[in-house]
GROMACS .gro file of N, CA and C in nm:
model
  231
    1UNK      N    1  -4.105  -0.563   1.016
    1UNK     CA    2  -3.993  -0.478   1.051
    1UNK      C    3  -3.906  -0.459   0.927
    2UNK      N    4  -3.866  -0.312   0.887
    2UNK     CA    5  -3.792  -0.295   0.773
    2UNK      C    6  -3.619  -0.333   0.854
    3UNK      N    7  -3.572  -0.392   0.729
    3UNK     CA    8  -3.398  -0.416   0.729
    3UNK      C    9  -3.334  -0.305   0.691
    4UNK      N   10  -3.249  -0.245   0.759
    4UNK     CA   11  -3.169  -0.135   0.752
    4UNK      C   12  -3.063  -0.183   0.647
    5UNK      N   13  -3.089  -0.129   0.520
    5UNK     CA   14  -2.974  -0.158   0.406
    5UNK      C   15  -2.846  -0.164   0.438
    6UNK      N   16  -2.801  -0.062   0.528
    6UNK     CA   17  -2.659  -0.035   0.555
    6UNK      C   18  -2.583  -0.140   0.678
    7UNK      N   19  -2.702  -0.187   0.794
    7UNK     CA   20  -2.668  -0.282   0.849
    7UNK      C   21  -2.592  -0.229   1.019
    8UNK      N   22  -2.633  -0.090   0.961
    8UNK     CA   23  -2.627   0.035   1.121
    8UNK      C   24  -2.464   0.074   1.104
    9UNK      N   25  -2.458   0.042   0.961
    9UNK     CA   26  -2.273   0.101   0.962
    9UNK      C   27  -2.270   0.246   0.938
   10UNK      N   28  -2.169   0.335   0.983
   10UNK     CA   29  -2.190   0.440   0.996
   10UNK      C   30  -2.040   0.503   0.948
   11UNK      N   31  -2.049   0.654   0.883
   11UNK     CA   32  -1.917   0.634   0.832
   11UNK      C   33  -1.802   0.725   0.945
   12UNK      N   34  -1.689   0.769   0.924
   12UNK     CA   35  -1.594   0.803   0.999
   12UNK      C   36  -1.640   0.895   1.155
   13UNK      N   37  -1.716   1.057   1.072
   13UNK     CA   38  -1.828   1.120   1.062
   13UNK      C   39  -1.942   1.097   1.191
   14UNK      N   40  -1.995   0.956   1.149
   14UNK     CA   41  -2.137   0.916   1.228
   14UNK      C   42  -2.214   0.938   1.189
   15UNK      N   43  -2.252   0.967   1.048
   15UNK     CA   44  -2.338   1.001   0.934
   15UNK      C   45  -2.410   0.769   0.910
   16UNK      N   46  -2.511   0.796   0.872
   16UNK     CA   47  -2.561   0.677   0.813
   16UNK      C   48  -2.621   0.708   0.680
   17UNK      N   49  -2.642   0.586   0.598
   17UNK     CA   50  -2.705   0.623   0.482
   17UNK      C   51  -2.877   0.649   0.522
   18UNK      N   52  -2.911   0.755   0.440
   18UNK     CA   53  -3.058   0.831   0.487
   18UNK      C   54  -3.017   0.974   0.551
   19UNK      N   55  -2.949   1.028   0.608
   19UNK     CA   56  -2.894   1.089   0.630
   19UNK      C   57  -2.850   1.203   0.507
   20UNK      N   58  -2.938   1.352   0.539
   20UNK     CA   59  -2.864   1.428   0.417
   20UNK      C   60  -2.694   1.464   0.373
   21UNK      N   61  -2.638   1.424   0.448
   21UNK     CA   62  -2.493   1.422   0.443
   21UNK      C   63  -2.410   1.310   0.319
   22UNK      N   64  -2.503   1.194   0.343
   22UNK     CA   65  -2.518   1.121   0.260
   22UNK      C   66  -2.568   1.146   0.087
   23UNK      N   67  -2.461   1.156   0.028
   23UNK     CA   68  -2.554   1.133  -0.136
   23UNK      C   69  -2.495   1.027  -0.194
   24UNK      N   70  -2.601   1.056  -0.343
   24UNK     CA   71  -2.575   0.906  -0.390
   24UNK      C   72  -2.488   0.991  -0.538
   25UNK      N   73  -2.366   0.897  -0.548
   25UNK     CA   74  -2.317   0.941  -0.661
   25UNK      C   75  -2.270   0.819  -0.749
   26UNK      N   76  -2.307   0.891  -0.897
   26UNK     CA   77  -2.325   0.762  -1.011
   26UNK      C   78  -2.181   0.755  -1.041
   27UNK      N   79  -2.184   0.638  -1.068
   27UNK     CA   80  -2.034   0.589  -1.125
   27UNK      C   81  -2.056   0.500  -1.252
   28UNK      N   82  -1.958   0.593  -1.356
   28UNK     CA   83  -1.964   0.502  -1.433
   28UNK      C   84  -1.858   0.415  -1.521
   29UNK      N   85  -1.890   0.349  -1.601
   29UNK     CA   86  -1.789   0.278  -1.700
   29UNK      C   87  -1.676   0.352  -1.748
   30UNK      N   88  -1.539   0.264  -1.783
   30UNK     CA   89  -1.472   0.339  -1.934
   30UNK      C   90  -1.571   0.394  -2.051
   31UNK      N   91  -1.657   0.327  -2.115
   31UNK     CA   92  -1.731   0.380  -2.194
   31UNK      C   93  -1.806   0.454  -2.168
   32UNK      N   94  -1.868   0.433  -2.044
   32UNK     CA   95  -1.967   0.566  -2.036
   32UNK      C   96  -1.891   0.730  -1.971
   33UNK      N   97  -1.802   0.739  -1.923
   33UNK     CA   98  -1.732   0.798  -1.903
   33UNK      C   99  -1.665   0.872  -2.039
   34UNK      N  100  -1.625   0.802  -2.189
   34UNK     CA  101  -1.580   0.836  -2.275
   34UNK      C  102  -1.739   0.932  -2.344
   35UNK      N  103  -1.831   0.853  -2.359
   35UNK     CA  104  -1.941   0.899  -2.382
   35UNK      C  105  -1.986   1.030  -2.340
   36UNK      N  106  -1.963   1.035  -2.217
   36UNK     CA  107  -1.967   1.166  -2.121
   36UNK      C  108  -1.881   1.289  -2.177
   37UNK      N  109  -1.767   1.240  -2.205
   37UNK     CA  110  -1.666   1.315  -2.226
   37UNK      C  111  -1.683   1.400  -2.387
   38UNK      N  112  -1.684   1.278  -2.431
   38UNK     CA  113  -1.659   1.336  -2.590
   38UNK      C  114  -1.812   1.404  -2.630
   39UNK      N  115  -1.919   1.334  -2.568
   39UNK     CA  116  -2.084   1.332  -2.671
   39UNK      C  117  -2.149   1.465  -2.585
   40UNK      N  118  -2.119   1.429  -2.435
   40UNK     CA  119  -2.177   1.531  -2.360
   40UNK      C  120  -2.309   1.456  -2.348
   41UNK      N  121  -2.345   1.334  -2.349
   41UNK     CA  122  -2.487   1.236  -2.348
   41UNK      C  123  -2.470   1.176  -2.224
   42UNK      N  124  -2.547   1.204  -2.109
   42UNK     CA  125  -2.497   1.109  -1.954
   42UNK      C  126  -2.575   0.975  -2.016
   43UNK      N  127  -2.455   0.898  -1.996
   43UNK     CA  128  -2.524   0.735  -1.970
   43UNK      C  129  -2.602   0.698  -1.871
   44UNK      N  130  -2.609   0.579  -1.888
   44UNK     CA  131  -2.687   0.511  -1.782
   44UNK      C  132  -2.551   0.473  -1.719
   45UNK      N  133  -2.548   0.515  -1.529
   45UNK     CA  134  -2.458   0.494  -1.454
   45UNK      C  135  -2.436   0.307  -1.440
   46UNK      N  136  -2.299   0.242  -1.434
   46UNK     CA  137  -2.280   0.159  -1.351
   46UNK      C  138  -2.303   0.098  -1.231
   47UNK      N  139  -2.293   0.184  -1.156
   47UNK     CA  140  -2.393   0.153  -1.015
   47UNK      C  141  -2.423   0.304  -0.934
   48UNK      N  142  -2.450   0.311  -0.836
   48UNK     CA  143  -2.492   0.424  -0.720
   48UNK      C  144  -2.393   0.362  -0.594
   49UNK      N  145  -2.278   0.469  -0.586
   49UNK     CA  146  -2.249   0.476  -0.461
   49UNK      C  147  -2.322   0.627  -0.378
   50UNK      N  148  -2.330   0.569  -0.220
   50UNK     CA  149  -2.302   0.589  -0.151
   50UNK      C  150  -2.206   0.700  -0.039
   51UNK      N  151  -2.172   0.784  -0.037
   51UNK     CA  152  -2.083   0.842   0.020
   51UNK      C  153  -2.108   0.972   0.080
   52UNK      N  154  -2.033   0.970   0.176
   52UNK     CA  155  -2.078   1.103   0.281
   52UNK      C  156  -1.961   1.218   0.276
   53UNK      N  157  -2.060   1.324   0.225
   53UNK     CA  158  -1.980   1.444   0.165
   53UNK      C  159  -1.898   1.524   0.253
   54UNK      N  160  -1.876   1.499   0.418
   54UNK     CA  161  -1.768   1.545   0.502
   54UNK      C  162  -1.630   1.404   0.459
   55UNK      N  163  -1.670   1.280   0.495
   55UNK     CA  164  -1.497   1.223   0.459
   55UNK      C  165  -1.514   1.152   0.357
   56UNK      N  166  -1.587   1.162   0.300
   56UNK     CA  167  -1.597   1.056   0.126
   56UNK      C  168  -1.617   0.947   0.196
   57UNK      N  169  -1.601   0.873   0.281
   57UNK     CA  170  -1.612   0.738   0.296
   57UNK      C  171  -1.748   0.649   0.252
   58UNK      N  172  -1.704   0.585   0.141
   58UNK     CA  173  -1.833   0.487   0.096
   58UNK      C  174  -1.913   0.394   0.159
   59UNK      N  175  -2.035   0.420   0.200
   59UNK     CA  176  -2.133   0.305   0.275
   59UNK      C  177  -2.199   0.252   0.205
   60UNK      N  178  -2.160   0.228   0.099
   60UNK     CA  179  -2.255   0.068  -0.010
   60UNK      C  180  -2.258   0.149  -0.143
   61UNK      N  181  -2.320   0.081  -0.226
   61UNK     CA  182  -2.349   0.064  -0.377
   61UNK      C  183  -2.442  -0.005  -0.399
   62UNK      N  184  -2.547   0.052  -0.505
   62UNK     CA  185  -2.664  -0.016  -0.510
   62UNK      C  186  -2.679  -0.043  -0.723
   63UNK      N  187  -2.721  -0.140  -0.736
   63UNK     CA  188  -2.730  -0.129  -0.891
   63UNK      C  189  -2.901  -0.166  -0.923
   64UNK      N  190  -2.962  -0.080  -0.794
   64UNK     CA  191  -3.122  -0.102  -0.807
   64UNK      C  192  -3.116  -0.051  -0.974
   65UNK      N  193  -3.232  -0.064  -1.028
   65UNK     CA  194  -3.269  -0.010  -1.212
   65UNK      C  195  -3.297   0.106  -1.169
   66UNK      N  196  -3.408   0.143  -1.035
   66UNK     CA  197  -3.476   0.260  -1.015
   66UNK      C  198  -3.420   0.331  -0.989
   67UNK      N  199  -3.330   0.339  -0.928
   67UNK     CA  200  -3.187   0.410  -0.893
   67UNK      C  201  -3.165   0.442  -1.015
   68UNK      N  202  -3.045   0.385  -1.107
   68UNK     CA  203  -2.997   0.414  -1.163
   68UNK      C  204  -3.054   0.480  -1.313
   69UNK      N  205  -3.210   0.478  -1.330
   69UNK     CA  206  -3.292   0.528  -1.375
   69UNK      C  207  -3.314   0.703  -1.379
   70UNK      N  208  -3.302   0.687  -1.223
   70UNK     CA  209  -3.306   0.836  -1.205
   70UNK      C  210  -3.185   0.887  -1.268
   71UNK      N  211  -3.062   0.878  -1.280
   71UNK     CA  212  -2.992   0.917  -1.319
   71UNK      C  213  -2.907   0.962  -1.433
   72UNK      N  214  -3.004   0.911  -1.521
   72UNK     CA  215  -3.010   0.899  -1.640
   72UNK      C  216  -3.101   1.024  -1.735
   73UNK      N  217  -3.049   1.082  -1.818
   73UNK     CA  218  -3.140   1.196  -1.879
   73UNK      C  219  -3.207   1.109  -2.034
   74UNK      N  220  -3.356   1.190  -1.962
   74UNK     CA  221  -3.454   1.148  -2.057
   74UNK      C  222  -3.397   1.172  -2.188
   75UNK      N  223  -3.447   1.085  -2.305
   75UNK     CA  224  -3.455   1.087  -2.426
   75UNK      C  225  -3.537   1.221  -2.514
   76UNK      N  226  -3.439   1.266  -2.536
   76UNK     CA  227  -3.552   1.324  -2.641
   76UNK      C  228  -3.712   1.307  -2.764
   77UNK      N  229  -3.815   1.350  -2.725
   77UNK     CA  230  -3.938   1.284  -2.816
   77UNK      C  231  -3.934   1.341  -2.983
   0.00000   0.00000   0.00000
């Protein structure tokens, strides 16, 4: 039996995570944030929240690698 990450919490809404209402948005550092700003180079995010795009309310944060992998723009070869 799979464990429901979220733990059946649901946000204001009645949205759960899995749910397209649900996205995942990167958050990041002072530095990576400055990085962002000045270089225009996305870092590698801090973690992955969670949050449902009718009341913002956050249902977790994840600092999986694979996650935060995706989020990240490839290197140039």
């Amino acid at each position: 039996m799979k464990k429901d990450p979220t733990n059946g919490r649901t946000c204001y809404c009645g949205h759960r995570r899995g749910d397209p209402a649900i996205h995942e948005e990167p958050e990041y550092s002072m530095w990576g944030w400055i990085v962002l700003s000045m270089f225009g180079v996305t870092p590698r995010p801090h973690h992955i929240a969670f949050r449902c795009a009718y009341c913002r309310e956050e249902l977790g944060q994840s600092r999986d690698p694979r996650l935060l992998a995706r989020r990240t723009t490839p290197r140039a070869a």
